[in-house]
Coordinates of C-alpha atoms and ligand atoms in Angstrom, one line a residue:
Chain A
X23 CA -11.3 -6.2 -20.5
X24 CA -11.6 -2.7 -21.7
X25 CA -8.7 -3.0 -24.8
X26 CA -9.1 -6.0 -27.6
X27 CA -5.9 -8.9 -26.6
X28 CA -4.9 -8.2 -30.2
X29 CA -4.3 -4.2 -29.4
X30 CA -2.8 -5.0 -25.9
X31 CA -0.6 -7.7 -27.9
X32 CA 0.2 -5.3 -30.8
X33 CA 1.5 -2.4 -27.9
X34 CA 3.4 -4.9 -25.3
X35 CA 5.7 -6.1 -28.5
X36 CA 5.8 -2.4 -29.7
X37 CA 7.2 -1.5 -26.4
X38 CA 9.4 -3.9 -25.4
X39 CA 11.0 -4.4 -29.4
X40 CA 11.5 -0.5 -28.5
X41 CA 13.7 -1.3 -25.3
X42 CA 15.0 -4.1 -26.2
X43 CA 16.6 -1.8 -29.4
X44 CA 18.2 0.6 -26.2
X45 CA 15.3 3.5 -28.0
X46 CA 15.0 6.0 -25.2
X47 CA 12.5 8.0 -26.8
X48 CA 9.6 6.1 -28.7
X49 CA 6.1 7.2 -29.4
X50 CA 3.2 5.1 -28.7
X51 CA 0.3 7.4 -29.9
X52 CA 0.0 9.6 -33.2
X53 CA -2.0 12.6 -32.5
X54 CA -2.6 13.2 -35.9
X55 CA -5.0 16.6 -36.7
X56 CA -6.1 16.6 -40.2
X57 CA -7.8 19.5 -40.2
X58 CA -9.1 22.3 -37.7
X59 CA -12.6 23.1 -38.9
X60 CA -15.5 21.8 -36.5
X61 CA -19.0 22.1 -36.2
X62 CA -18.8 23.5 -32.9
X63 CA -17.3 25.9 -31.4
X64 CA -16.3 25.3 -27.6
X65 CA -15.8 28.3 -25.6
X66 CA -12.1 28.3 -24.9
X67 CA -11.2 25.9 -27.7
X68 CA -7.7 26.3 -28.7
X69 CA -8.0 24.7 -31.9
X70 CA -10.5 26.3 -33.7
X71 CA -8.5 29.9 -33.0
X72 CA -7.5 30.7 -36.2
X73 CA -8.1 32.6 -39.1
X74 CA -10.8 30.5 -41.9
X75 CA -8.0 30.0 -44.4
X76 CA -6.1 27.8 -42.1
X77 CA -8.9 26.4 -40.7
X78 CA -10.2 25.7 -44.5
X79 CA -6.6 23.6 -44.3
X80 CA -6.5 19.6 -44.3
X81 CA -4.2 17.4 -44.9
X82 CA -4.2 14.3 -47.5
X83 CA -4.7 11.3 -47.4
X84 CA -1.2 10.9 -48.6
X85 CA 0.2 13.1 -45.5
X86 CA -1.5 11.5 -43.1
X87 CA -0.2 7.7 -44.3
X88 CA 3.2 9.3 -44.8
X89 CA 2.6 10.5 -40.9
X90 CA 2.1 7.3 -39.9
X91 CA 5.0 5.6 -41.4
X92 CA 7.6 8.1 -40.6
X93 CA 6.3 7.9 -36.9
X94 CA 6.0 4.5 -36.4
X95 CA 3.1 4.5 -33.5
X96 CA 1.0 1.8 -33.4
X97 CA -1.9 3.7 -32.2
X98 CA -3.3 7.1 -34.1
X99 CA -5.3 9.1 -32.2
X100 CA -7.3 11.3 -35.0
X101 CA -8.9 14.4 -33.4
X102 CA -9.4 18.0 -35.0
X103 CA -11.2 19.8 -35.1
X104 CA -13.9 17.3 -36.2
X105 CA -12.8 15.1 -37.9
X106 CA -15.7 13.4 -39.5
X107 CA -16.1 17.2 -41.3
X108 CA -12.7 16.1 -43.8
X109 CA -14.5 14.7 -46.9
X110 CA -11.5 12.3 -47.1
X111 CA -11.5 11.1 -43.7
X112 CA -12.9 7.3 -44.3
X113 CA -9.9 6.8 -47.2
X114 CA -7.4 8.4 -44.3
X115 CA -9.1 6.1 -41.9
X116 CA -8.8 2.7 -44.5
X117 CA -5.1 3.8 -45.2
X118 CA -4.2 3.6 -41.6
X119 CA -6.3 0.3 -41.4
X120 CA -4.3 -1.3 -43.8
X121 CA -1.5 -0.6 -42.1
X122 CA -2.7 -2.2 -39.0
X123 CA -2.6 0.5 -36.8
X124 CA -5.2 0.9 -34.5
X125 CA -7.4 3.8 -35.2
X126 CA -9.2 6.1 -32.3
X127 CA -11.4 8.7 -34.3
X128 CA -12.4 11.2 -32.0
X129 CA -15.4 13.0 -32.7
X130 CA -18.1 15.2 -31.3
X131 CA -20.4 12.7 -32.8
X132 CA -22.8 15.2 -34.5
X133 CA -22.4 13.8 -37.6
X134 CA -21.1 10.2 -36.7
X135 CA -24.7 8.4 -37.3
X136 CA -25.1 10.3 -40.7
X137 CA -21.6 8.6 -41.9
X138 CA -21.5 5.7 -40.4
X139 CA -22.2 3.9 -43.6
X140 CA -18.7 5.1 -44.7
X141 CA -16.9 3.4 -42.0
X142 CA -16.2 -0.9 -42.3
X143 CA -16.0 -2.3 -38.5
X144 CA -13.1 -3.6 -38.0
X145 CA -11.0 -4.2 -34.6
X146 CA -8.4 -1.5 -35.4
X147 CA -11.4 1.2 -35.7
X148 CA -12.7 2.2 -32.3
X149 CA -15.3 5.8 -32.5
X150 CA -13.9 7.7 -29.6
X151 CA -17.1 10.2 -28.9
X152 CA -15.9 13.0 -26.8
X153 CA -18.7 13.4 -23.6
X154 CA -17.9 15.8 -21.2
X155 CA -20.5 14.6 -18.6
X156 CA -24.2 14.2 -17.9
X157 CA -26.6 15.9 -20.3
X158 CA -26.7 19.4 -18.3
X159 CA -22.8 19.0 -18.1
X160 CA -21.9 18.0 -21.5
X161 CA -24.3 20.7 -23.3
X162 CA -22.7 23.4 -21.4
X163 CA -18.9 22.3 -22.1
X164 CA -19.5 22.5 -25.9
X165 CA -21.8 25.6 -25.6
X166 CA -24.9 24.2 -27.6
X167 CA -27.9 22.4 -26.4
X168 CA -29.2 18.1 -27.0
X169 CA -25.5 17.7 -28.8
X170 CA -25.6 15.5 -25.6
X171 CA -28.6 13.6 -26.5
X172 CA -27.5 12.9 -30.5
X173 CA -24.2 12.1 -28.9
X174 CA -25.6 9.0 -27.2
X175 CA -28.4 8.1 -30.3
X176 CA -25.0 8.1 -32.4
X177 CA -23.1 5.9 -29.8
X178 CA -26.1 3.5 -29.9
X179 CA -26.0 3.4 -33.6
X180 CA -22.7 2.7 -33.9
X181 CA -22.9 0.2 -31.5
X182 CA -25.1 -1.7 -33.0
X183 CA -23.1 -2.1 -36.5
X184 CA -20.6 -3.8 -34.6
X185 CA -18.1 -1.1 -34.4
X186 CA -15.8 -0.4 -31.3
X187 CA -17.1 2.5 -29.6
X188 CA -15.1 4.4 -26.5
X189 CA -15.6 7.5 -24.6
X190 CA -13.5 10.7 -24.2
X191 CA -14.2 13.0 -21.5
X192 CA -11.9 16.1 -20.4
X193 CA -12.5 17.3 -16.3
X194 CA -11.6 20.5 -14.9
X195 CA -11.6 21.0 -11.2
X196 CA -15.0 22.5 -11.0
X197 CA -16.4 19.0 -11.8
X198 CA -18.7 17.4 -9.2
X199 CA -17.6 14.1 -8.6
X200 CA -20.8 12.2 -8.0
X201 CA -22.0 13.5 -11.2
X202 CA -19.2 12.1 -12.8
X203 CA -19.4 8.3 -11.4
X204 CA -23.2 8.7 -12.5
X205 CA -21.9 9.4 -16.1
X206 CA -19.9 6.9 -15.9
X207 CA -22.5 4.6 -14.8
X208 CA -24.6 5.8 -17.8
X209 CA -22.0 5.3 -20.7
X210 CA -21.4 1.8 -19.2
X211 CA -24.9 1.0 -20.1
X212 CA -24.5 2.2 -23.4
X213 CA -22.7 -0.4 -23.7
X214 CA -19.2 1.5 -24.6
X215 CA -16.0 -0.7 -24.8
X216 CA -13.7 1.6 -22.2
X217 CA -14.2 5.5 -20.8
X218 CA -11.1 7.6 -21.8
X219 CA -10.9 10.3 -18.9
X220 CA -7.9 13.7 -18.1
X221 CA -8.2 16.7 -16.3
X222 CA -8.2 19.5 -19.0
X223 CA -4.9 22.0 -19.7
X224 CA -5.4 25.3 -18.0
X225 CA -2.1 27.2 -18.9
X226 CA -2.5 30.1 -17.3
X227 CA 1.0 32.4 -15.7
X228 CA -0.1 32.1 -12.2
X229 CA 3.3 31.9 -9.1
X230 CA 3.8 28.9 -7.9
X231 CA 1.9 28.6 -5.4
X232 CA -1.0 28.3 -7.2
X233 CA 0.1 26.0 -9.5
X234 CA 0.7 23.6 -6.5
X235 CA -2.6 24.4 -5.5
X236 CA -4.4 23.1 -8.9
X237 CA -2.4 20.1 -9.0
X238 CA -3.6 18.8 -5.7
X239 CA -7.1 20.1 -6.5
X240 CA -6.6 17.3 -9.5
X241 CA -5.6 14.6 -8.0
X242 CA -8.3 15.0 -4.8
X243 CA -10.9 15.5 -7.6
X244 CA -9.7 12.7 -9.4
X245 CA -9.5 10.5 -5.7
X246 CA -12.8 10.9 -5.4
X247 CA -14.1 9.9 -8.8
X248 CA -11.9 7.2 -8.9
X249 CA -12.1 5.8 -5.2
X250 CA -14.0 3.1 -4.8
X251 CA -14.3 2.1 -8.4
X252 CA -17.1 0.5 -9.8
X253 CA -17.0 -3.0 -10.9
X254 CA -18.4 -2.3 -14.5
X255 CA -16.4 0.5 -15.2
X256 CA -13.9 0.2 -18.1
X257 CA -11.3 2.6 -19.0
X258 CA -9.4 2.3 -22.2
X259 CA -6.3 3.7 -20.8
X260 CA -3.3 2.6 -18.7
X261 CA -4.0 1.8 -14.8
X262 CA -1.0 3.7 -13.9
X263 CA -2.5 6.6 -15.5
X264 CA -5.2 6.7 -13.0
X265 CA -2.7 6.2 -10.0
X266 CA -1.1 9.2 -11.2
X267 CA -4.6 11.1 -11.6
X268 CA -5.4 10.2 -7.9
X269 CA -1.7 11.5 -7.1
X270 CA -0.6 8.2 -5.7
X271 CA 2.6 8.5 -8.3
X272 CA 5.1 10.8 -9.6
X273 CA 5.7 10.9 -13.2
X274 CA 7.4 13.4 -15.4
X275 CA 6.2 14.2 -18.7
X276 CA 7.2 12.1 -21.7
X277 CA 5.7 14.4 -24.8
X278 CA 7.3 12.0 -27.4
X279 CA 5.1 9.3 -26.3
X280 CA 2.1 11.3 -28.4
X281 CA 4.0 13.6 -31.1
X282 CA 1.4 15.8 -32.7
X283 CA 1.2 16.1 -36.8
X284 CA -0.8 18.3 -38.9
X285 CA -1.0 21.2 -41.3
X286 CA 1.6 23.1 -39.6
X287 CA 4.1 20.0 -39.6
X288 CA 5.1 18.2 -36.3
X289 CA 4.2 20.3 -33.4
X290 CA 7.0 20.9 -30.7
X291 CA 6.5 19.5 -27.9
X292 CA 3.3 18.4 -27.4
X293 CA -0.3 18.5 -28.3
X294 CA -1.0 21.3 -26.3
X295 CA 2.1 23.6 -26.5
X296 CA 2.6 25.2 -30.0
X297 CA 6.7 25.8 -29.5
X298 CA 7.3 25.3 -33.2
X299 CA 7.0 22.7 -36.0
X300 CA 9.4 20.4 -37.3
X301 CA 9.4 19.8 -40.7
X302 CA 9.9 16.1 -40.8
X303 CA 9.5 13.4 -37.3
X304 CA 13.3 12.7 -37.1
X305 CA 14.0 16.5 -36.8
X306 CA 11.2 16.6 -34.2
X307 CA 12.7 13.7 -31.9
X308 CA 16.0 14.8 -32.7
X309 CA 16.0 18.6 -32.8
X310 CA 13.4 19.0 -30.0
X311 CA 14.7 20.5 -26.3
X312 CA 12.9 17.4 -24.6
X313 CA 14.9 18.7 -20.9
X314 CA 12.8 21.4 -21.0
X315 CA 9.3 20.2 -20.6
X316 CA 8.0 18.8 -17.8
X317 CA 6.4 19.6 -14.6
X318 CA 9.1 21.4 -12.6
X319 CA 11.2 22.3 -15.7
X320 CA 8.8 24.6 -17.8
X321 CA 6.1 27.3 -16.3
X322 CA 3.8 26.4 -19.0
X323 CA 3.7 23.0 -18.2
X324 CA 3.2 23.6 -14.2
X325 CA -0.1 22.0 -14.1
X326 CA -0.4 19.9 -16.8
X327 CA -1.9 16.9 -16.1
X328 CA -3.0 15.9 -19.2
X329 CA -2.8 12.3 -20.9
X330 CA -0.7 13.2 -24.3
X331 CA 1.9 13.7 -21.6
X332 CA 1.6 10.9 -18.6
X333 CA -0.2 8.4 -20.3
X334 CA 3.1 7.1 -21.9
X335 CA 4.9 7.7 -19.0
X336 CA 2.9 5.2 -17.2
X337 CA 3.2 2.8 -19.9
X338 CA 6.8 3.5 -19.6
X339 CA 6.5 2.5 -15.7
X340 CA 4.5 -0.6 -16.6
X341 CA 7.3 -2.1 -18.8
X342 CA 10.2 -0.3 -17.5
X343 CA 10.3 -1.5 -13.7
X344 CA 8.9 -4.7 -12.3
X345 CA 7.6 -3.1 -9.2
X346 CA 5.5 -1.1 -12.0
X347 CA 4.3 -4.4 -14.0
X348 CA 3.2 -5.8 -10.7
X349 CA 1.1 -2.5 -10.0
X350 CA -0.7 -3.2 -13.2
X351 CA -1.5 -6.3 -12.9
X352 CA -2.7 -6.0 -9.8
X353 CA -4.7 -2.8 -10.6
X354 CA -6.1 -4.2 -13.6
X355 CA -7.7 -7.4 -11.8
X356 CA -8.2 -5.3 -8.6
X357 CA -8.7 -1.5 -9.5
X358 CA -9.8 -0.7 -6.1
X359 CA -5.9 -1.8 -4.4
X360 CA -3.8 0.4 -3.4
Chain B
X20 CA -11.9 17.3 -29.6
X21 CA -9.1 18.5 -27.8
X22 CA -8.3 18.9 -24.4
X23 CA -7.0 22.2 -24.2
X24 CA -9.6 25.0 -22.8
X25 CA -8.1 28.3 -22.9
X26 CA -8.9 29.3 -19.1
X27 CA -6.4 32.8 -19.0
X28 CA -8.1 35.7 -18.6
X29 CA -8.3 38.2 -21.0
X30 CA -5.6 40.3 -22.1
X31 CA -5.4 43.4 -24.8
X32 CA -5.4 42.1 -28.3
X33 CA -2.4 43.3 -30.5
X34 CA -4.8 43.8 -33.3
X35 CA -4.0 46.7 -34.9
X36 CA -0.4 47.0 -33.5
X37 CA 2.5 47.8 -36.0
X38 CA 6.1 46.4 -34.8
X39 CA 9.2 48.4 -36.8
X40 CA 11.9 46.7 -35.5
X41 CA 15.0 48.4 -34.9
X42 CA 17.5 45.5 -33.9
X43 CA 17.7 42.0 -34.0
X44 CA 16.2 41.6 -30.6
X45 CA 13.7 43.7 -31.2
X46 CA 13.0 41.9 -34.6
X47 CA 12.5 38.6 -32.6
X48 CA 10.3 39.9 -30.5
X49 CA 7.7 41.1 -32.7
X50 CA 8.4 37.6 -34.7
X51 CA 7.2 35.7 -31.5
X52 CA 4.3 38.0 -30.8
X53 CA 3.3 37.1 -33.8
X54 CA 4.2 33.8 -33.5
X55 CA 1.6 33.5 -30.8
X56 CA -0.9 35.8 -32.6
X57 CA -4.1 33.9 -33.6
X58 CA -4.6 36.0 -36.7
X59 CA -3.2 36.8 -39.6
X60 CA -0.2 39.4 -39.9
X61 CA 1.2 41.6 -42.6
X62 CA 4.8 41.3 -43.2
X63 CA 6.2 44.4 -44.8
X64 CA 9.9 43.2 -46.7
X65 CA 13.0 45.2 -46.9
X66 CA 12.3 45.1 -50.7
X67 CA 9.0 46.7 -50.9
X68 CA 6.7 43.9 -51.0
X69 CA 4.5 42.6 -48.7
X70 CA 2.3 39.6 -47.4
X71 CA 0.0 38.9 -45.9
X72 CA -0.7 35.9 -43.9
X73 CA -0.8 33.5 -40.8
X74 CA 2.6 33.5 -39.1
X75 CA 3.0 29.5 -38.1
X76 CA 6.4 28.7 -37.2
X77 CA 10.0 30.6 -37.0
X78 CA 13.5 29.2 -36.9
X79 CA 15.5 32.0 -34.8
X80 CA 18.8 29.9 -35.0
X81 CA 20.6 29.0 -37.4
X82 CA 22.5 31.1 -40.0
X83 CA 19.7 32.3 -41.6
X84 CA 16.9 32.5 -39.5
X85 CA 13.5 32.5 -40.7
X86 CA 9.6 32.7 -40.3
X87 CA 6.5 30.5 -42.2
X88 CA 3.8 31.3 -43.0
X89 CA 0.2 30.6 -45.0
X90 CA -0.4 33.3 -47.2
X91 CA -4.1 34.4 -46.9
X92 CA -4.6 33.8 -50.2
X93 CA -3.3 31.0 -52.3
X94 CA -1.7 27.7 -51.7
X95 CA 1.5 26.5 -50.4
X96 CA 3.7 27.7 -47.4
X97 CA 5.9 30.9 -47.6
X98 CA 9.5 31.6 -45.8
X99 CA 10.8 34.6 -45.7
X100 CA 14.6 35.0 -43.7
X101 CA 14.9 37.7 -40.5
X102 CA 16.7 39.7 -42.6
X103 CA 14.2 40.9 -45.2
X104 CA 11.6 41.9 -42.2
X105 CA 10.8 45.4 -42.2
X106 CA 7.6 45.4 -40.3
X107 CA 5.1 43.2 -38.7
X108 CA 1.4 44.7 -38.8
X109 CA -1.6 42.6 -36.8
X110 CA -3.4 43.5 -39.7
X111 CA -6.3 40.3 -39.1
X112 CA -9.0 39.4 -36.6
X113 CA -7.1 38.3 -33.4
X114 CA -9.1 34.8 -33.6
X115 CA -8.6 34.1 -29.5
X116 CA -9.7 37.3 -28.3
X117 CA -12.9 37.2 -26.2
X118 CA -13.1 33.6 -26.4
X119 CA -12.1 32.0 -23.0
X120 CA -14.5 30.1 -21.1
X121 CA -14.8 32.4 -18.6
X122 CA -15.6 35.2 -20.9
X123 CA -18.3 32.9 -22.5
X124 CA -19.8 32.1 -19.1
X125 CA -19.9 36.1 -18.5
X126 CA -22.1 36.8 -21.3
X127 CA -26.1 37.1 -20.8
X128 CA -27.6 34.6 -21.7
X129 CA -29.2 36.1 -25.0
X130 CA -25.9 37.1 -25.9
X131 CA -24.3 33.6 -26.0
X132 CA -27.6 32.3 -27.3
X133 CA -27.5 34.7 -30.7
X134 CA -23.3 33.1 -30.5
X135 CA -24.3 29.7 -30.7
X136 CA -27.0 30.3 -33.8
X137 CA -24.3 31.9 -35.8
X138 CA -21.9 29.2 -35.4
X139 CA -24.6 26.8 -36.0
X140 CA -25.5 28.8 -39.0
X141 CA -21.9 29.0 -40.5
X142 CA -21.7 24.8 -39.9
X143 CA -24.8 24.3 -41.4
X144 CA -23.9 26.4 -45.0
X145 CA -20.6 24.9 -44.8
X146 CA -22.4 21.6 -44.9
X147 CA -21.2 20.9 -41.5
X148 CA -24.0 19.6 -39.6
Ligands
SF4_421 S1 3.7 18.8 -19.2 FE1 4.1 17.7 -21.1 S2 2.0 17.4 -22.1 FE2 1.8 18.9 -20.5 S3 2.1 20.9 -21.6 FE3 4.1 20.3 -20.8 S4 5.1 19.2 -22.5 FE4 2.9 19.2 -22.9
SF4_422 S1 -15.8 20.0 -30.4 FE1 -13.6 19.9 -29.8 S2 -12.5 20.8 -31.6 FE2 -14.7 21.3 -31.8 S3 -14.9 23.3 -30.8 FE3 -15.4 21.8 -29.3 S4 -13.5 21.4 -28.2 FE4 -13.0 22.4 -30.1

């Protein structure tokens, strides 16, 4: 089991208190950006664009708790920037600890060996290293040589203090399948709790035709990663998530499932459009034109793919329709059924 | 980490451009330019001032519509209402420019190597690595 009972426990009664109340829009996961800054600097990054007084920005620790409980989420996704970089970031992290929300700190992992002192183990704490592929693969998506290679020494260290340790890992469509299953083999022998996989956000004003073209070029690429799973392969996200990356089913976007927060206030609608901020979460939900994101509703969101979106949409699917529950629980003991 | 790889191709900067508005559309225009802008902007007010800054959010409903921003120096968020705009310069670095990854993979390989030392260099004086 890729996810801790406790966590799967903890989000089952999240969601179905959340029905059960009538709430049509919930969130699930916190994407919660304390700062910008990192110590790399991907080609094509969108989140490092900016000028060095912003990117000098951070939030509190204060902000980031106050985040938390206006939003409710029982899962906070931390990513950046780096993260590890914010010289308050193991206070943020014990804040949201105490709170018992479960904590993924995501993290390029160049300096996650140096502070792992800094960080208590704990089942609400998982490190979720961000590998973009075999050595050759990886170096080349963040632009710098053997990060790849202090990535993995940092995974093993980590490891081996007993914290929860998952893997992140973004694929366009130029990705070679067979190179991907043999990562995956690899990070299983790492010994990782669960792989964490999307297809990246390439927003790009293209006609239609072509945005057809990429979606389908996803979902084949992800059919053939995904076919014929391997029996040791883990992945710390929702089964129905995958079914939807291999295009076997239709979901629409639901960008409340992962609001974004961070120096700019509570980014409208999603991690990966910049529409606006809201000052406060209840203006977000509330004051947010939901209708018009979406594949199908919104140019910019043509192709998107991407797991801030559809990840709580098949979590909605799971607990919203029993021909959905039944998909997951056959998926998850069987994730080679169709 | 994030997700989101900025795969367009490369368009002209506005760096550099001045926007005098002369109506209210026009003055939303420039506003969402430099909404979108990934540098800072100089906002020149109807009184005579100006600042300087990066333009991060605008509320164009509302009876008094207005824009943020972080001043380039100093602390603290600014608002300023539509109405006191006089000019928007793109006065700073446009921070996205030249930075897809296709215009990375275009670049010889010395090129891109002399890239990746400088940002390594800024980490590590930053105390970042
Ligand atoms: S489809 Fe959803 S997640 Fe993707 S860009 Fe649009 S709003 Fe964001
Ligand atoms: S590590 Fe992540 S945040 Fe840092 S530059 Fe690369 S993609 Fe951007």
């Amino acid at each position: 089991m890729a996810v801790p009972v406790s966590q799967m426990y903890t989000v089952t009664k999240y969601v179905l208190t959340q029905k059960l109340r009538g709430v049509k829009r919930y969130p699930l996961v916190l994407m919660l950006e304390p700062l910008f800054r990192c110590n790399l600097a991907c080609a094509g990054c969108g989140k490092i664009q900016y000028p060095d007084h912003v990117l000098d920005k951070r939030l509190t620790p204060e902000q980031c708790w106050a985040a938390a409980d206006e939003c409710g989420a029982p899962i906070i996704s931390i990513p950046g920037g780096e993260p590890l970089i914010h010289p308050e970031m193991p206070e943020i992290v014990r804040g949201l600890v105490a709170r018992q929300k479960y904590v993924y700190l995501c993290t390029n992992a160049i300096l996650l060996e140096r502070k792992l002192d800094e960080y208590q183990a704990s089942k609400f704490l998982t490190f979720s290293v961000h590998m973009d592929g075999l050595k050759d693969e990886h170096d080349l998506a963040v632009c710098r040589d053997g990060v790849y290679d202090v990535a993995v020494k940092a995974i093993k260290a980590a490891l081996k203090r007993g914290h929860r340790v998952t893997t992140n890992t973004t694929l366009f469509d130029d990705a070679n399948p067979e190179r991907v299953r043999k990562f995956f083999d690899e990070m299983m022998a790492l010994g990782v709790e669960g792989m964490m996989i999307s297809p990246g956000y390439s927003y790009q004003k293209a006609p239609d035709q072509q945005h057809f073209l990429k979606r389908s070029r996803t979902t084949e690429l992800f059919s053939k990663i995904l076919s014929n799973r391997k029996r040791g392969w883990q992945f710390n996200q929702s089964p129905l998530f995958l079914e939807f990356l291999m295009g076997r089913r239709e979901y629409q976007c639901t960008p409340w499932g992962n609001p974004t927060y961070n120096v700019f206030g509570w980014q409208r609608p999603c991690y990966l459009l910049q529409e606006g901020y809201a000052s406060s979460f209840r203006e977000l939900m509330e004051k947010t034109a939901w209708d018009s994101y979406g594949t199908g509703r919104n140019e910019k969101c043509a192709d998107c793919m991407v797991h801030c979106g559809y990840e709580a949409s098949a979590v909605e699917d799971t607990f919203g329709s029993l021909s959905g529950f039944a998909k997951t629980v056959k998926i998850t003991l069987l994730p080679n059924a169709r | 980490m994030t997700d989101a790889k900025y795969h367009a191709p490369e368009q002209g900067s506005l760096a550099g451009r001045v926007f005098r508005p002369a109506s209210l559309d026009e003055l939303r225009e420039a506003i969402e330019l430099a909404f979108d802008y990934r540098g800072d902007v100089t906002v020149e007010l109807k009184s005579g001032g100006q600042v300087t800054g990066y333009l991060f959010n605008r509320t164009a409903t509302g009876e008094q519509p207005t824009i943020e921003l972080f001043p380039a120096t100093g602390s603290g968020t600014m608002t300023i209402p539509f109405s006191e705009v006089a000019a928007i310069a793109f006065t700073g670095e446009d921070t996205a420019t030249g930075k897809s990854w296709e215009a990375w993979v275009a670049k010889k390989d010395s090129e891109r190597q002399r890239e990746v030392d400088r940002v390594e260099a800024e980490a590590k004086a930053r105390g970042h690595l």
